[in-house]
mmCIF file of C-alpha atoms in Angstrom:
data_model
loop_
_atom_site.group_PDB
_atom_site.id
_atom_site.type_symbol
_atom_site.label_atom_id
_atom_site.label_comp_id
_atom_site.label_asym_id
_atom_site.label_seq_id
_atom_site.Cartn_x
_atom_site.Cartn_y
_atom_site.Cartn_z
ATOM 1 C CA THR A 1 91.698 85.084 127.367
ATOM 2 C CA PHE A 2 93.467 86.513 124.462
ATOM 3 C CA GLU A 3 97.044 85.658 125.708
ATOM 4 C CA ASP A 4 95.208 81.676 125.604
ATOM 5 C CA VAL A 5 94.227 82.909 121.265
ATOM 6 C CA LEU A 6 97.839 83.979 120.730
ATOM 7 C CA MET A 7 98.854 80.880 122.302
ATOM 8 C CA LEU A 8 96.562 78.794 119.491
ATOM 9 C CA VAL A 9 97.131 80.837 116.429
ATOM 10 C CA GLY A 10 100.985 80.386 117.540
ATOM 11 C CA GLY A 11 102.333 82.880 114.877
ATOM 12 C CA ARG A 12 100.744 80.451 111.946
ATOM 13 C CA VAL A 13 98.279 83.636 110.624
ATOM 14 C CA PRO A 14 98.605 87.214 110.579
ATOM 15 C CA LEU A 15 96.166 88.715 113.003
ATOM 16 C CA LEU A 16 94.133 92.147 112.956
ATOM 17 C CA ILE A 17 93.372 93.054 116.726
ATOM 18 C CA GLU A 18 90.317 94.927 117.371
ATOM 19 C CA VAL A 19 90.805 96.798 120.188
ATOM 20 C CA LYS A 20 87.226 98.515 121.707
ATOM 21 C CA GLU A 21 86.448 101.702 123.005
ATOM 22 C CA ASP A 22 87.601 101.703 126.817
ATOM 23 C CA GLU A 23 87.788 104.892 128.803
ATOM 24 C CA ASN A 24 90.635 102.760 130.432
ATOM 25 C CA TYR A 25 92.536 102.945 126.986
ATOM 26 C CA GLU A 26 95.748 104.155 129.327
ATOM 27 C CA GLY A 27 95.609 101.442 131.810
ATOM 28 C CA LEU A 28 94.545 98.461 128.683
ATOM 29 C CA MET A 29 96.372 99.275 126.355
ATOM 30 C CA PRO A 30 100.810 98.438 127.802
ATOM 31 C CA LYS A 31 98.523 95.068 129.305
ATOM 32 C CA LEU A 32 98.076 94.673 125.056
ATOM 33 C CA MET A 33 101.166 95.383 124.527
ATOM 34 C CA SER A 34 103.320 93.455 126.749
ATOM 35 C CA LEU A 35 101.241 90.137 125.830
ATOM 36 C CA LEU A 36 101.896 90.708 121.837
ATOM 37 C CA GLU A 37 105.574 91.497 122.697
ATOM 38 C CA ARG A 38 105.647 88.109 123.386
ATOM 39 C CA TYR A 39 103.485 86.449 120.901
ATOM 40 C CA GLU A 40 106.097 85.207 117.697
ATOM 41 C CA GLY A 41 103.838 86.261 114.666
ATOM 42 C CA GLU A 42 102.086 89.048 112.993
ATOM 43 C CA TYR A 43 100.153 91.430 113.642
ATOM 44 C CA MET A 44 98.011 95.373 112.891
ATOM 45 C CA ILE A 45 96.073 96.731 115.471
ATOM 46 C CA GLU A 46 92.918 98.619 114.395
ATOM 47 C CA SER A 47 90.099 100.972 116.850
ATOM 48 C CA PHE A 48 87.052 102.749 116.172
ATOM 49 C CA ASP A 49 89.142 104.794 119.056
ATOM 50 C CA PRO A 50 90.800 107.736 117.805
ATOM 51 C CA ARG A 51 92.734 107.983 120.797
ATOM 52 C CA ILE A 52 94.238 104.094 120.823
ATOM 53 C CA VAL A 53 95.160 105.072 117.084
ATOM 54 C CA LEU A 54 97.379 107.967 118.841
ATOM 55 C CA TRP A 55 98.689 105.502 122.333
ATOM 56 C CA LEU A 56 99.879 103.233 119.667
ATOM 57 C CA LYS A 57 101.923 106.322 117.503
ATOM 58 C CA LYS A 58 103.231 107.142 120.088
ATOM 59 C CA ASN A 59 103.857 104.736 122.417
ATOM 60 C CA HIS A 60 104.509 101.659 119.735
ATOM 61 C CA PRO A 61 105.376 103.688 116.443
ATOM 62 C CA SER A 62 106.419 100.562 114.555
ATOM 63 C CA VAL A 63 102.743 98.854 115.240
ATOM 64 C CA ILE A 64 100.808 98.495 112.363
ATOM 65 C CA ARG A 65 97.644 100.664 113.669
ATOM 66 C CA GLY A 66 94.620 101.499 111.422
ATOM 67 C CA GLN A 67 91.400 103.874 112.091
ATOM 68 C CA LEU A 68 87.858 102.152 112.099
ATOM 69 C CA SER A 69 85.084 104.259 110.549
ATOM 70 C CA SER A 70 82.054 104.751 109.006
ATOM 71 C CA LYS A 71 80.196 107.916 108.188
ATOM 72 C CA ASN A 72 77.712 106.064 110.884
ATOM 73 C CA ILE A 73 78.846 105.372 113.971
ATOM 74 C CA ARG A 74 75.486 104.014 115.829
ATOM 75 C CA GLU A 75 77.750 104.344 119.696
ATOM 76 C CA VAL A 76 78.481 107.544 119.057
ATOM 77 C CA LYS A 77 75.427 109.455 119.283
ATOM 78 C CA ASN A 78 77.434 113.821 119.323
ATOM 79 C CA ARG A 79 76.535 114.773 115.616
ATOM 80 C CA LEU A 80 78.922 116.675 115.419
ATOM 81 C CA LEU A 81 81.803 114.062 117.095
ATOM 82 C CA LYS A 82 80.053 111.520 114.332
ATOM 83 C CA PHE A 83 81.125 113.939 111.660
ATOM 84 C CA ILE A 84 84.311 114.902 112.897
ATOM 85 C CA LEU A 85 85.178 110.625 112.828
ATOM 86 C CA GLY A 86 83.193 109.385 110.278
ATOM 87 C CA ASN A 87 85.456 112.095 107.889
ATOM 88 C CA MET A 88 88.826 110.601 110.012
ATOM 89 C CA PHE A 89 89.333 114.656 110.047
ATOM 90 C CA LEU A 90 91.529 112.802 113.728
ATOM 91 C CA ASN A 91 93.766 111.077 111.342
ATOM 92 C CA VAL A 92 96.581 114.299 110.441
ATOM 93 C CA ILE A 93 96.900 114.001 114.217
ATOM 94 C CA THR A 94 97.027 110.142 114.394
ATOM 95 C CA LYS A 95 98.724 109.060 111.393
ATOM 96 C CA PRO A 96 96.893 105.599 111.131
ATOM 97 C CA HIS A 97 99.252 103.022 108.360
ATOM 98 C CA PHE A 98 95.622 102.699 107.105
ATOM 99 C CA ILE A 99 92.144 102.667 107.525
ATOM 100 C CA ALA A 100 89.420 100.338 107.276
ATOM 101 C CA TYR A 101 86.173 101.950 106.058
ATOM 102 C CA LEU A 102 82.481 100.151 106.181
ATOM 103 C CA TYR A 103 81.959 98.532 102.752
ATOM 104 C CA THR A 104 78.911 99.328 101.659
ATOM 105 C CA GLU A 105 80.421 103.169 102.319
ATOM 106 C CA VAL A 106 83.660 102.985 99.564
ATOM 107 C CA THR A 107 83.451 103.943 96.812
ATOM 108 C CA PRO A 108 86.348 104.152 93.541
ATOM 109 C CA LYS A 109 86.352 108.193 94.496
ATOM 110 C CA PHE A 110 87.051 106.841 98.277
ATOM 111 C CA TYR A 111 89.457 104.737 97.189
ATOM 112 C CA LYS A 112 91.377 107.379 94.769
ATOM 113 C CA ARG A 113 90.988 110.019 97.804
ATOM 114 C CA HIS A 114 92.706 108.410 100.413
ATOM 115 C CA HIS A 115 95.417 106.752 97.453
ATOM 116 C CA LYS A 116 96.451 110.015 96.534
ATOM 117 C CA LYS A 117 96.837 110.870 101.122
ATOM 118 C CA GLY A 118 99.263 108.043 101.131
ATOM 119 C CA ARG A 119 96.933 105.652 103.061
ATOM 120 C CA LYS A 120 96.120 102.089 102.956
ATOM 121 C CA VAL A 121 92.640 101.599 103.066
ATOM 122 C CA ALA A 122 90.254 98.145 104.512
ATOM 123 C CA VAL A 123 87.154 97.386 103.934
ATOM 124 C CA TRP A 124 84.624 95.825 106.780
ATOM 125 C CA THR A 125 82.925 93.986 107.088
ATOM 126 C CA VAL A 126 81.527 91.377 104.506
ATOM 127 C CA LYS A 127 79.662 88.651 105.113
ATOM 128 C CA SER A 128 78.416 86.985 102.761
ATOM 129 C CA LYS A 129 79.033 85.648 99.040
ATOM 130 C CA GLU A 130 76.111 88.381 98.397
ATOM 131 C CA GLU A 131 77.615 91.255 99.738
ATOM 132 C CA TYR A 132 81.471 90.426 98.239
ATOM 133 C CA GLU A 133 79.688 89.905 94.350
ATOM 134 C CA LYS A 134 78.415 93.655 95.024
ATOM 135 C CA ILE A 135 81.486 95.316 95.693
ATOM 136 C CA LYS A 136 83.754 92.046 93.953
ATOM 137 C CA ASP A 137 84.861 94.838 90.932
ATOM 138 C CA ILE A 138 86.113 98.287 93.285
ATOM 139 C CA VAL A 139 88.026 95.236 95.120
ATOM 140 C CA LEU A 140 90.093 93.928 92.434
ATOM 141 C CA GLU A 141 90.267 97.341 90.458
ATOM 142 C CA GLU A 142 91.874 98.828 93.460
ATOM 143 C CA LEU A 143 93.583 95.780 95.003
ATOM 144 C CA LYS A 144 95.650 95.784 91.008
ATOM 145 C CA LYS A 145 96.219 99.508 92.596
ATOM 146 C CA GLU A 146 97.318 98.297 95.814
ATOM 147 C CA ASN A 147 95.304 100.859 97.270
ATOM 148 C CA LEU A 148 93.481 98.138 99.455
ATOM 149 C CA ILE A 149 95.371 95.976 101.985
ATOM 150 C CA LEU A 150 95.319 91.938 101.484
ATOM 151 C CA ILE A 151 97.724 90.625 103.798
ATOM 152 C CA LEU A 152 99.160 87.665 103.767
ATOM 153 C CA LYS A 153 101.660 85.527 105.897
ATOM 154 C CA GLY A 154 104.958 87.359 105.507
ATOM 155 C CA HIS A 155 104.220 90.696 104.299
ATOM 156 C CA ILE A 156 102.942 92.721 106.374
ATOM 157 C CA ASN A 157 105.267 94.610 107.379
ATOM 158 C CA GLN A 158 107.853 94.582 103.881
ATOM 159 C CA TYR A 159 103.877 95.505 102.736
ATOM 160 C CA PHE A 160 103.608 98.898 104.712
ATOM 161 C CA LYS A 161 107.170 99.453 104.502
ATOM 162 C CA LEU A 162 108.343 99.165 107.873
#
């Protein structure tokens, strides 16, 4: 169970928790937060579903929340909804602390645009050394500018100035 994972980790490393889209998110999120309120370690929560990010903003504004996105979210069939989600137009309402975008779609121009808006950027999911080599120069440059998220234990709240 998730509770077992939290006990196993025991606060030794920061957690990045992805909450999957769920029509019953309003029932799921209070249960998740109840577990996390008892957890001694640092964590952030991210989701593709802007309703979940908005729920966190309204109900637990101090929890660091991120919006996962991509230009081509496979699960979304409606073209208009895909366009809205891919361009993160709902971030004006949900106000995520960071955005996490598919690494193959991230460019220096992307970082610059989001940095101007005060957004921190994370990339997902780099699975191999070859994939890392493709984006290494962009990643290192953005880390120098503090536009990219690299979280170290004990520094999550400091990084987001909470």
